Amino acid sequence: MPENRFDLVIIGAGAAGLASAIYGVRAGLKTVVLEGRGVGGQAGEAAEIENYPGFPRINGMELVMKFREHAEEYTRILEGKDVVSIEPVERIEGVHFRARDSDDGKYLVGAVLLSTGAKHRRLGVKGEAELSGKGVSYCATCDGFFFKDKKVFLIGGGNTALMDAVYLKEIGVDVTIVHRRNEFRGAKVYQKKVREMGIPVIWDSVVKEIKGERLLESILLKNVRTGEITEHQASGVFAAIGVVPNNKLALELGCEIDKHGFVKTDRKQRTNIPYVYAAGDVTGGLQQIVVATGEGAVAAMTAFEDLIHPYWAE
Ligand code: NAP
């Protein structure tokens, strides 16, 4: 097979993409993994993972590096290669798409796995964009260290928010959670930790504005029940208010998405476009590493089946 020709191109090297690479190559598919941002995806940002079977407690980056080493036993992972376009190809036996990366590398491929993950949702308030990286952060494990002994607000009430708050507290950050409702969405086990560690919570409140000249200085919070607005001095704001899928390539390919932008798949990870599969956080659902790896494995095996005998040809 020519050098730039592959049975399967995996776009994104998070948990789903790396697992898929292992299954794809073992099944006999010539596979390449392209990753624009750096291996690991969102899983790599978790300070501590306690629910991936076989690892009662492991740092997120440590776990994805194990995935990476394992995947590299089978295939190359091309980092710094953002896929900038992907389009259908006709009349070349076994080739259904042509992809181009950010270094103008070209790939002719039989099947595409979109394991492009998701990115942090923005608060969408005044001052956020200007002070991003100057006090506003979306990754506690990446930036928490810079806020030791400083006052920060952690926005959100899901699993990420609670885990991040616990992590920040543990490394000596003066953290307060701000949540828009009066109960958390995150798991009871994390709620218990937050309570036990005495992390203060401001309930029923949202961020109205983030203020600061060169660096973040204060935030305005609005109580959604009373309408009252209060100003709080702070050095940092960590937003952990969920994710939005990286669905640009999916949309370009014509994949159906749901109302939140997640790529729709069937139980075998097929999208509505023949030879295009999706796995991991870009598909929404239960966003867990164990699910992403499982979906990645299923996607690779389905691509393998379809490349031999497409089920839609029956
Ligand atoms: P999430 O579960 O969607 O929670 C987002 C939180 O942010 C919710 O509490 C939500 O409030 C709040 N929120 C959303 N938009 C907001 C806004 N504009 N302003 C203020 N607050 C806002 O997101 P996540 O915590 O990032 O988790 C993403 C997925 O990964 C979930 O499926 C989660 O279970 C999973 N995850 C699992 C683990 C684990 O099991 N260990 C760890 C991390 C993440 P409401 O509650 O009012 O909607």
Short mmCIF file of C-alpha atoms in Angstrom, two decimals, residues 70-285:
data_model
loop_
_atom_site.label_atom_id
_atom_site.label_comp_id
_atom_site.label_asym_id
_atom_site.label_seq_id
_atom_site.Cartn_x
_atom_site.Cartn_y
_atom_site.Cartn_z
CA HIS A 70 0.45 0.75 24.41
CA ALA A 71 -0.89 2.24 21.15
CA GLU A 72 2.65 3.06 19.99
CA GLU A 73 3.51 -0.61 20.16
CA TYR A 74 1.20 -0.90 17.16
CA THR A 75 1.16 2.35 15.23
CA ARG A 76 2.60 5.82 14.87
CA ILE A 77 0.89 8.80 16.41
CA LEU A 78 1.49 11.93 14.38
CA GLU A 79 1.34 14.88 16.77
CA GLY A 80 0.87 18.50 15.80
CA LYS A 81 -1.18 17.36 12.82
CA ASP A 82 -4.55 19.03 12.84
CA VAL A 83 -6.79 17.65 10.14
CA VAL A 84 -7.87 20.76 8.27
CA SER A 85 -10.00 19.15 5.60
CA ILE A 86 -11.52 15.87 4.73
CA GLU A 87 -13.52 15.10 1.64
CA PRO A 88 -15.02 12.12 -0.15
CA VAL A 89 -13.07 10.44 -2.96
CA GLU A 90 -14.53 8.35 -5.74
CA ARG A 91 -13.08 5.83 -8.11
CA ILE A 92 -10.06 4.65 -6.11
CA GLU A 93 -10.47 1.07 -4.93
CA GLY A 94 -10.65 0.92 -1.11
CA VAL A 95 -10.28 4.70 -0.70
CA HIS A 96 -13.26 6.76 0.41
CA PHE A 97 -11.73 9.99 1.73
CA ARG A 98 -8.85 12.34 1.23
CA ALA A 99 -7.62 14.15 4.37
CA ARG A 100 -5.19 17.04 4.60
CA ASP A 101 -3.36 18.05 7.77
CA SER A 102 -2.06 21.41 8.98
CA ASP A 103 1.42 20.64 7.52
CA ASP A 104 -0.16 19.95 4.15
CA GLY A 105 0.28 16.20 4.62
CA LYS A 106 -2.20 14.27 2.49
CA TYR A 107 -3.78 10.94 3.33
CA LEU A 108 -5.95 8.64 1.26
CA VAL A 109 -8.07 6.56 3.59
CA GLY A 110 -10.72 3.89 3.58
CA ALA A 111 -12.37 4.79 6.89
CA VAL A 112 -12.34 7.70 9.31
CA LEU A 113 -12.73 7.61 13.07
CA LEU A 114 -13.70 10.92 14.62
CA SER A 115 -12.37 10.78 18.18
CA THR A 116 -12.01 14.53 18.34
CA GLY A 117 -13.28 14.89 21.90
CA ALA A 118 -14.74 18.00 23.45
CA LYS A 119 -13.53 21.34 24.71
CA HIS A 120 -14.31 23.34 27.82
CA ARG A 121 -17.49 25.39 27.69
CA ARG A 122 -16.89 29.11 28.17
CA LEU A 123 -18.81 31.19 30.71
CA GLY A 124 -19.64 33.76 28.06
CA VAL A 125 -19.31 36.80 30.34
CA LYS A 126 -17.62 40.15 30.05
CA GLY A 127 -13.89 40.02 30.81
CA GLU A 128 -13.57 36.25 30.32
CA ALA A 129 -11.77 36.28 26.97
CA GLU A 130 -9.50 39.22 27.91
CA LEU A 131 -8.41 37.62 31.20
CA SER A 132 -8.09 34.08 29.90
CA GLY A 133 -4.63 32.88 30.97
CA LYS A 134 -4.40 35.92 33.27
CA GLY A 135 -6.51 34.45 36.03
CA VAL A 136 -9.24 32.71 34.05
CA SER A 137 -8.58 29.00 33.54
CA TYR A 138 -10.44 25.89 32.42
CA CYS A 139 -7.97 23.34 33.76
CA ALA A 140 -7.32 23.06 37.48
CA THR A 141 -4.63 20.41 37.14
CA CYS A 142 -2.76 22.47 34.54
CA ASP A 143 -2.91 25.87 36.27
CA GLY A 144 -3.89 25.24 39.90
CA PHE A 145 -0.30 25.32 41.08
CA PHE A 146 0.01 29.03 40.21
CA PHE A 147 -2.76 29.87 42.67
CA LYS A 148 -1.33 28.32 45.84
CA ASP A 149 -2.43 30.39 48.87
CA LYS A 150 -4.54 32.59 46.58
CA LYS A 151 -8.28 33.09 46.46
CA VAL A 152 -10.06 31.51 43.53
CA PHE A 153 -13.62 30.74 42.53
CA LEU A 154 -14.47 27.42 40.92
CA ILE A 155 -17.60 27.62 38.80
CA GLY A 156 -19.85 24.58 38.25
CA GLY A 157 -21.59 21.76 40.07
CA GLY A 158 -20.73 18.65 38.03
CA ASN A 159 -18.10 15.97 38.56
CA THR A 160 -15.32 18.04 37.04
CA ALA A 161 -16.10 21.03 39.25
CA LEU A 162 -16.17 18.98 42.44
CA MET A 163 -13.02 17.04 41.59
CA ASP A 164 -11.23 20.24 40.63
CA ALA A 165 -12.28 21.93 43.86
CA VAL A 166 -10.93 19.02 45.89
CA TYR A 167 -7.68 19.07 43.93
CA LEU A 168 -7.22 22.83 44.36
CA LYS A 169 -7.91 22.62 48.08
CA GLU A 170 -5.41 19.77 48.42
CA ILE A 171 -2.62 21.79 46.82
CA GLY A 172 -3.26 24.75 49.10
CA VAL A 173 -5.49 27.00 46.99
CA ASP A 174 -8.16 29.03 48.82
CA VAL A 175 -11.06 27.77 46.69
CA THR A 176 -14.78 28.58 46.84
CA ILE A 177 -17.31 26.82 44.60
CA VAL A 178 -19.97 28.87 42.85
CA HIS A 179 -22.96 26.90 41.56
CA ARG A 180 -26.03 28.15 39.76
CA ARG A 181 -28.45 25.87 41.62
CA ASN A 182 -28.80 24.75 45.24
CA GLU A 183 -27.68 21.17 44.70
CA PHE A 184 -24.77 19.57 42.91
CA ARG A 185 -25.03 17.40 39.83
CA GLY A 186 -21.71 15.65 40.58
CA ALA A 187 -21.41 12.21 42.21
CA LYS A 188 -22.14 11.77 45.92
CA VAL A 189 -18.60 10.56 46.55
CA TYR A 190 -17.21 13.93 45.40
CA GLN A 191 -19.93 15.89 47.22
CA LYS A 192 -18.89 14.14 50.42
CA LYS A 193 -15.24 15.07 49.88
CA VAL A 194 -16.16 18.71 49.27
CA ARG A 195 -18.14 18.76 52.53
CA GLU A 196 -15.46 16.97 54.52
CA MET A 197 -12.77 19.33 53.30
CA GLY A 198 -14.87 22.33 54.30
CA ILE A 199 -14.81 23.90 50.84
CA PRO A 200 -17.19 26.87 50.90
CA VAL A 201 -20.02 26.95 48.35
CA ILE A 202 -21.95 29.94 47.07
CA TRP A 203 -25.27 28.50 45.89
CA ASP A 204 -27.76 29.84 43.35
CA SER A 205 -25.20 32.12 41.78
CA VAL A 206 -23.64 32.78 38.39
CA VAL A 207 -20.72 34.87 37.21
CA LYS A 208 -21.84 38.18 35.79
CA GLU A 209 -18.48 39.74 34.97
CA ILE A 210 -14.76 39.15 35.45
CA LYS A 211 -12.72 42.26 36.20
CA GLY A 212 -9.06 43.19 36.15
CA GLU A 213 -6.55 45.45 34.42
CA ARG A 214 -3.62 43.20 33.51
CA LEU A 215 -4.57 40.29 35.78
CA LEU A 216 -7.85 39.13 37.23
CA GLU A 217 -8.76 41.20 40.29
CA SER A 218 -12.37 40.49 41.12
CA ILE A 219 -15.58 38.89 39.90
CA LEU A 220 -19.19 39.95 40.02
CA LEU A 221 -21.63 37.24 41.09
CA LYS A 222 -25.36 37.39 40.61
CA ASN A 223 -27.71 35.52 42.92
CA VAL A 224 -30.26 34.04 40.52
CA ARG A 225 -33.00 33.93 43.17
CA THR A 226 -32.70 37.45 44.57
CA GLY A 227 -31.00 39.23 41.66
CA GLU A 228 -28.43 40.64 44.09
CA ILE A 229 -25.00 41.35 42.59
CA THR A 230 -21.90 41.12 44.76
CA GLU A 231 -18.24 41.79 44.01
CA HIS A 232 -15.55 39.39 45.26
CA GLN A 233 -11.79 39.96 45.21
CA ALA A 234 -10.02 37.01 43.61
CA SER A 235 -6.85 35.97 41.80
CA GLY A 236 -8.43 33.26 39.74
CA VAL A 237 -11.59 31.81 38.25
CA PHE A 238 -11.73 28.19 37.18
CA ALA A 239 -14.68 27.39 34.94
CA ALA A 240 -15.79 23.74 35.01
CA ILE A 241 -19.21 24.08 33.46
CA GLY A 242 -19.19 21.22 31.01
CA VAL A 243 -17.98 20.63 27.51
CA VAL A 244 -18.88 21.30 23.90
CA PRO A 245 -17.99 18.71 21.26
CA ASN A 246 -15.26 19.28 18.69
CA ASN A 247 -17.60 18.55 15.80
CA LYS A 248 -16.20 20.71 12.99
CA LEU A 249 -14.92 17.81 10.87
CA ALA A 250 -18.08 15.82 11.55
CA LEU A 251 -20.17 18.68 10.23
CA GLU A 252 -17.94 19.04 7.17
CA LEU A 253 -18.44 15.36 6.44
CA GLY A 254 -22.22 15.72 6.78
CA CYS A 255 -22.55 13.69 9.98
CA GLU A 256 -25.79 14.09 11.89
CA ILE A 257 -25.44 15.74 15.30
CA ASP A 258 -27.88 16.04 18.20
CA LYS A 259 -29.23 19.30 19.59
CA HIS A 260 -26.13 19.73 21.78
CA GLY A 261 -23.76 19.19 18.85
CA PHE A 262 -22.70 15.64 19.73
CA VAL A 263 -22.20 13.28 16.79
CA LYS A 264 -24.94 10.69 16.46
CA THR A 265 -23.85 7.06 16.06
CA ASP A 266 -25.46 3.66 16.09
CA ARG A 267 -24.44 0.98 18.58
CA LYS A 268 -21.50 0.04 16.38
CA GLN A 269 -20.25 3.65 16.31
CA ARG A 270 -21.27 4.21 12.70
CA THR A 271 -22.36 7.74 11.85
CA ASN A 272 -24.89 8.33 9.07
CA ILE A 273 -22.00 8.69 6.59
CA PRO A 274 -20.63 5.36 5.30
CA TYR A 275 -17.08 4.63 6.50
CA VAL A 276 -17.18 7.46 9.08
CA TYR A 277 -17.28 6.43 12.76
CA ALA A 278 -17.25 8.45 15.96
CA ALA A 279 -16.18 7.50 19.49
CA GLY A 280 -15.56 9.09 22.86
CA ASP A 281 -16.62 12.51 24.15
CA VAL A 282 -17.54 13.83 20.69
CA THR A 283 -20.51 11.43 20.80
CA GLY A 284 -21.76 12.72 24.18
CA GLY A 285 -23.51 10.23 26.47
#
